[in-house]
Every structure is written in structure tokens, then in C-alpha cells.
Amino acid sequence: MLAEPWHREPRHPFIEKFSRESGRIQGREVTSAIDLSGIFEHGLQFEPSQEHGGLQLVDAVAYIVRRAILEPDNPAIQVAYETIRASLRNGRQSSLTIQRLAVGEEDRSSLGRYRRLTSLASPR
Amino acid sequence: MYYFFDESGDFTFPEDRFDSYVQASLICPDSELNAVDRFVSGRQAAWDVQELHATHLADDQLQDVADFINRSPCQLLAHVVDTVLVTTKQIAQFRLDQAATLSRNLEWYRTESTKAIGAPVPEIEQRMDREIKRSGLQAQMNHGEFVQSRFLIELIFDALQKVAAYLLRRSVARGIRGFSLRSRRQAAYQNGRRREIPERRDRAGPSVAGSRKSDAGGALAP
């Protein structure tokens, strides 16, 4: 279900492009469907990084974040992290998502490393 | 809208030292793609390199990249996992649990499809059987690849969620031609050095693609 105001005139550009009058979901006919196959018609493509500037930039982003975690006393890398911190905002109002597997006993002793990196505002 | 994904670290989960691994996404509106490519081409020329490899960049060069991203409308996400929060023992247990769940699902499918249409569809059985082996067997997919592909799905989901909020601005949505998800070709690590390997459709790719559709449905439902 998309935000209802998107369907009102003038319709939201997303609705204009990807909404279909009817479609089938799990074999059932539905109206006003979103065409996911249209949205993701290209799928997830695995590409050589030298052909895409975006892949080279995201390589640098992942590297900066990892070094900011592993090198808390390196001022140069901490400044680089500060520079991109706001752009890293996730849906939980944090700049870093900590992943884990929900299985077995969890050792949480490393969480302290992330405290200064997860808040959206710089701790300084 | 372009989504670029990459990771940092070798995801080998050693038991004798701390390490941390990061997966990141750069979300680039269609209108900014040329600016991104121009910036990268310009820096390649200025720094006399064929490609910007983060591990080969000096700190001031990394800062230059960070400054460009900060000035651009591109958005980012980063997910982290480490060797304390996730151990090889936990990964092994998680994979066995997942394989057991998939096996139960397969048995349920066989029973119900026999009731409904007289017999299970062989292609579906084969696909589920492949997923069970991938989940449970390190020979099919090592722990590092397993964790990467599992968490990549969650990163893709978060990236789609982030864009859903972004789309609320009609001026942004008007410029969108479609959604393109791109990741670096699967990398493998040999003696601590990264090497890119050709795409193999039976590796992590299909698992990601298979989960993506259901994730996308949720992501587009603010």
C-alpha cells in the first residue's frame, strides 16, 4: 500500500510511472497495482568496478567506515567519516547499522567501538 | 535511481583476532550519475590511476572523495558486522537452523502440492534442495560468502526504504527513470589479497535476486 495522496490528482510521478490499472498478486486479480518487475527490470547486476564511478565511490565509503571503526585514534580517517556521517543516516536515525545473527549467546563487548560512530551528531 | 553496493574487509571471521567488515550502499539519483562519473574520471586522471581503489588511496584522497559525496545529493548506508558479535560457531549454527527450516518447508511443499495437483513440481523441489545445500554446506558456499549475501539482502532492503522516503519529494520522483542495483563483481580473497572473479549465476547472485522481490514489496510500503 502506497501513501494514498500519491494516487490523487495530480498523481505522484512514481504512480504515473509504475502503477498499473490491474495486475495479479499470488494468482489474484488486483487493481491499482505497482509493477515491481518494471521497477526492478534490470535486477541486481554484478559489474566490473572500473566501468562504474559509483562502484568506485562506494568502495571508498565502505573503506572509510571500516577504518573509522578499526582506527579510532586516526584523526584523518575520523574527519573523513565525519564528512559523510550525515549522508549515512538510516531509517533508525543512526549512521551505522550493526548486524548480527539471532542465534546462540551473543558477546556484546565490541558494541562500545560503535557508540561514537552510530549517532548522527558528531560526539565532538 | 542507481544503487551501488560494495564491501570492505575479507569476511573470513578469524577466531584469534578482532576484525570488522562493512557493506555500504551509495544511492545516486539519475540526474547525478554524470557528475559522479565526471568526478571519478577527473580524479583518476589527476592521481594517474586506472581506477579508484580505496585501499590504494592516501588519507587526503579519501577525504577528497568524502567531500565530493558530502556536496552531492547522493545518499549512503553502511552495515557493519564483527568477529565478536558474529562468530564462526554462530554462523555454523545459523546455517544448520536455516537448512533445517528449509527442509521442513520442502516437506510441507511436497505434501501440499501432492494434495493440490497430484505431485510436486520438480523444478521447485530442485530449487529448494539447492537452497538447503547452500545454507547448510560450506562446500557450496563458505561462511564469509553466506554472511555477505545474507546481510547484502538487508542492506538492499534498507536502501530501498531510504529511497521510499526520498521519493516523497515529487521533484525528485519526477526525474526517476527506473531502479538499477549494481554491485561489484563477486570478489574472492586469496592469501589476504582480493581478486575479482567472473560472475557465476549459481553463487550468491540468485539468492540475493530471489529475496529481493519480496523485500522490495515491503520497501515500497511506507
mmCIF file of N, CA and C in Angstrom, chain B residues 28-81:
data_model
loop_
_atom_site.group_PDB
_atom_site.id
_atom_site.type_symbol
_atom_site.label_atom_id
_atom_site.label_comp_id
_atom_site.label_asym_id
_atom_site.label_seq_id
_atom_site.Cartn_x
_atom_site.Cartn_y
_atom_site.Cartn_z
ATOM 1 N N CYS B 28 22.318 6.933 -5.826
ATOM 2 C CA CYS B 28 22.613 8.062 -6.716
ATOM 3 C C CYS B 28 21.395 8.355 -7.608
ATOM 4 N N PRO B 29 20.820 9.547 -7.487
ATOM 5 C CA PRO B 29 19.720 9.887 -8.405
ATOM 6 C C PRO B 29 20.209 9.883 -9.850
ATOM 7 N N ASP B 30 19.306 9.583 -10.787
ATOM 8 C CA ASP B 30 19.672 9.560 -12.209
ATOM 9 C C ASP B 30 20.398 10.839 -12.621
ATOM 10 N N SER B 31 19.885 11.962 -12.098
ATOM 11 C CA SER B 31 20.415 13.264 -12.522
ATOM 12 C C SER B 31 21.863 13.481 -12.083
ATOM 13 N N GLU B 32 22.350 12.689 -11.123
ATOM 14 C CA GLU B 32 23.704 12.898 -10.589
ATOM 15 C C GLU B 32 24.725 11.917 -11.150
ATOM 16 N N LEU B 33 24.256 10.948 -11.932
ATOM 17 C CA LEU B 33 25.178 9.901 -12.366
ATOM 18 C C LEU B 33 26.336 10.466 -13.192
ATOM 19 N N ASN B 34 26.033 11.415 -14.066
ATOM 20 C CA ASN B 34 27.107 12.007 -14.877
ATOM 21 C C ASN B 34 28.115 12.745 -14.007
ATOM 22 N N ALA B 35 27.612 13.444 -12.991
ATOM 23 C CA ALA B 35 28.517 14.182 -12.090
ATOM 24 C C ALA B 35 29.433 13.216 -11.347
ATOM 25 N N VAL B 36 28.881 12.080 -10.927
ATOM 26 C CA VAL B 36 29.694 11.060 -10.241
ATOM 27 C C VAL B 36 30.777 10.541 -11.176
ATOM 28 N N ASP B 37 30.382 10.198 -12.402
ATOM 29 C CA ASP B 37 31.369 9.662 -13.357
ATOM 30 C C ASP B 37 32.428 10.701 -13.714
ATOM 31 N N ARG B 38 31.991 11.978 -13.833
ATOM 32 C CA ARG B 38 32.967 13.042 -14.137
ATOM 33 C C ARG B 38 33.959 13.200 -12.998
ATOM 34 N N PHE B 39 33.467 13.185 -11.760
ATOM 35 C CA PHE B 39 34.361 13.325 -10.608
ATOM 36 C C PHE B 39 35.380 12.184 -10.581
ATOM 37 N N VAL B 40 34.889 10.962 -10.763
ATOM 38 C CA VAL B 40 35.790 9.802 -10.689
ATOM 39 C C VAL B 40 36.808 9.843 -11.835
ATOM 40 N N SER B 41 36.349 10.162 -13.052
ATOM 41 C CA SER B 41 37.291 10.244 -14.184
ATOM 42 C C SER B 41 38.341 11.322 -13.931
ATOM 43 N N GLY B 42 37.886 12.459 -13.394
ATOM 44 C CA GLY B 42 38.810 13.563 -13.100
ATOM 45 C C GLY B 42 39.871 13.162 -12.091
ATOM 46 N N ARG B 43 39.450 12.452 -11.058
ATOM 47 C CA ARG B 43 40.425 12.041 -10.024
ATOM 48 C C ARG B 43 41.347 10.941 -10.557
ATOM 49 N N GLN B 44 40.818 10.070 -11.399
ATOM 50 C CA GLN B 44 41.695 9.041 -11.997
ATOM 51 C C GLN B 44 42.819 9.721 -12.783
ATOM 52 N N ALA B 45 42.443 10.754 -13.547
ATOM 53 C CA ALA B 45 43.457 11.467 -14.348
ATOM 54 C C ALA B 45 44.435 12.210 -13.435
ATOM 55 N N ALA B 46 43.890 12.906 -12.447
ATOM 56 C CA ALA B 46 44.742 13.720 -11.565
ATOM 57 C C ALA B 46 45.681 12.852 -10.740
ATOM 58 N N TRP B 47 45.217 11.680 -10.338
ATOM 59 C CA TRP B 47 46.027 10.812 -9.476
ATOM 60 C C TRP B 47 46.735 9.726 -10.279
ATOM 61 N N ASP B 48 46.561 9.790 -11.603
ATOM 62 C CA ASP B 48 47.254 8.890 -12.510
ATOM 63 C C ASP B 48 47.014 7.411 -12.169
ATOM 64 N N VAL B 49 45.737 7.084 -12.030
ATOM 65 C CA VAL B 49 45.370 5.679 -11.780
ATOM 66 C C VAL B 49 44.269 5.276 -12.758
ATOM 67 N N GLN B 50 44.179 3.983 -13.027
ATOM 68 C CA GLN B 50 43.134 3.474 -13.923
ATOM 69 C C GLN B 50 41.780 3.420 -13.232
ATOM 70 N N GLU B 51 41.829 3.264 -11.927
ATOM 71 C CA GLU B 51 40.599 3.077 -11.163
ATOM 72 C C GLU B 51 40.851 3.516 -9.729
ATOM 73 N N LEU B 52 39.836 4.076 -9.078
ATOM 74 C CA LEU B 52 39.990 4.435 -7.667
ATOM 75 C C LEU B 52 39.759 3.194 -6.811
ATOM 76 N N HIS B 53 40.842 2.660 -6.278
ATOM 77 C CA HIS B 53 40.744 1.538 -5.334
ATOM 78 C C HIS B 53 40.971 2.120 -3.945
ATOM 79 N N ALA B 54 39.979 1.995 -3.084
ATOM 80 C CA ALA B 54 40.066 2.655 -1.780
ATOM 81 C C ALA B 54 41.343 2.287 -1.031
ATOM 82 N N THR B 55 41.732 1.016 -1.089
ATOM 83 C CA THR B 55 42.894 0.593 -0.304
ATOM 84 C C THR B 55 44.198 1.207 -0.822
ATOM 85 N N HIS B 56 44.171 1.757 -2.033
ATOM 86 C CA HIS B 56 45.376 2.377 -2.585
ATOM 87 C C HIS B 56 45.361 3.894 -2.425
ATOM 88 N N LEU B 57 44.298 4.451 -1.859
ATOM 89 C CA LEU B 57 44.201 5.899 -1.751
ATOM 90 C C LEU B 57 44.816 6.377 -0.434
ATOM 91 N N ALA B 58 45.485 7.520 -0.511
ATOM 92 C CA ALA B 58 46.021 8.146 0.701
ATOM 93 C C ALA B 58 44.863 8.796 1.466
ATOM 94 N N ASP B 59 45.122 9.117 2.742
ATOM 95 C CA ASP B 59 44.042 9.683 3.563
ATOM 96 C C ASP B 59 43.485 10.970 2.974
ATOM 97 N N ASP B 60 44.348 11.828 2.405
ATOM 98 C CA ASP B 60 43.828 13.087 1.850
ATOM 99 C C ASP B 60 42.987 12.816 0.595
ATOM 100 N N GLN B 61 43.293 11.749 -0.123
ATOM 101 C CA GLN B 61 42.477 11.398 -1.285
ATOM 102 C C GLN B 61 41.108 10.846 -0.850
ATOM 103 N N LEU B 62 41.118 10.060 0.222
ATOM 104 C CA LEU B 62 39.841 9.579 0.769
ATOM 105 C C LEU B 62 38.993 10.763 1.233
ATOM 106 N N GLN B 63 39.664 11.761 1.815
ATOM 107 C CA GLN B 63 38.937 12.952 2.258
ATOM 108 C C GLN B 63 38.325 13.689 1.062
ATOM 109 N N ASP B 64 39.055 13.723 -0.024
ATOM 110 C CA ASP B 64 38.551 14.365 -1.248
ATOM 111 C C ASP B 64 37.271 13.665 -1.734
ATOM 112 N N VAL B 65 37.288 12.337 -1.701
ATOM 113 C CA VAL B 65 36.105 11.561 -2.097
ATOM 114 C C VAL B 65 34.949 11.855 -1.127
ATOM 115 N N ALA B 66 35.253 11.872 0.174
ATOM 116 C CA ALA B 66 34.208 12.145 1.180
ATOM 117 C C ALA B 66 33.621 13.541 0.973
ATOM 118 N N ASP B 67 34.470 14.515 0.659
ATOM 119 C CA ASP B 67 33.978 15.888 0.425
ATOM 120 C C ASP B 67 33.031 15.914 -0.775
ATOM 121 N N PHE B 68 33.403 15.198 -1.848
ATOM 122 C CA PHE B 68 32.533 15.178 -3.034
ATOM 123 C C PHE B 68 31.173 14.582 -2.680
ATOM 124 N N ILE B 69 31.181 13.458 -1.973
ATOM 125 C CA ILE B 69 29.907 12.811 -1.622
ATOM 126 C C ILE B 69 29.070 13.744 -0.740
ATOM 127 N N ASN B 70 29.741 14.411 0.184
ATOM 128 C CA ASN B 70 29.034 15.316 1.098
ATOM 129 C C ASN B 70 28.370 16.469 0.338
ATOM 130 N N ARG B 71 29.001 16.932 -0.727
ATOM 131 C CA ARG B 71 28.440 18.041 -1.521
ATOM 132 C C ARG B 71 27.331 17.559 -2.459
ATOM 133 N N SER B 72 27.336 16.287 -2.784
ATOM 134 C CA SER B 72 26.394 15.764 -3.786
ATOM 135 C C SER B 72 25.085 15.345 -3.115
ATOM 136 N N PRO B 73 24.023 15.170 -3.900
ATOM 137 C CA PRO B 73 22.770 14.670 -3.325
ATOM 138 C C PRO B 73 22.774 13.161 -3.107
ATOM 139 N N CYS B 74 23.879 12.493 -3.391
ATOM 140 C CA CYS B 74 23.947 11.041 -3.177
ATOM 141 C C CYS B 74 23.750 10.726 -1.692
ATOM 142 N N GLN B 75 23.103 9.619 -1.433
ATOM 143 C CA GLN B 75 22.887 9.166 -0.061
ATOM 144 C C GLN B 75 23.647 7.863 0.164
ATOM 145 N N LEU B 76 23.913 7.581 1.439
ATOM 146 C CA LEU B 76 24.736 6.413 1.780
ATOM 147 C C LEU B 76 24.052 5.567 2.852
ATOM 148 N N LEU B 77 24.492 4.332 2.948
ATOM 149 C CA LEU B 77 24.149 3.468 4.079
ATOM 150 C C LEU B 77 25.354 2.579 4.361
ATOM 151 N N ALA B 78 25.533 2.222 5.621
ATOM 152 C CA ALA B 78 26.617 1.291 5.955
ATOM 153 C C ALA B 78 26.128 0.299 6.997
ATOM 154 N N HIS B 79 26.417 -0.964 6.754
ATOM 155 C CA HIS B 79 26.123 -2.038 7.708
ATOM 156 C C HIS B 79 27.450 -2.649 8.143
ATOM 157 N N VAL B 80 27.551 -2.950 9.439
ATOM 158 C CA VAL B 80 28.807 -3.492 9.949
ATOM 159 C C VAL B 80 28.537 -4.778 10.713
ATOM 160 N N VAL B 81 29.501 -5.679 10.641
ATOM 161 C CA VAL B 81 29.451 -6.898 11.437
ATOM 162 C C VAL B 81 30.884 -7.156 11.910
#
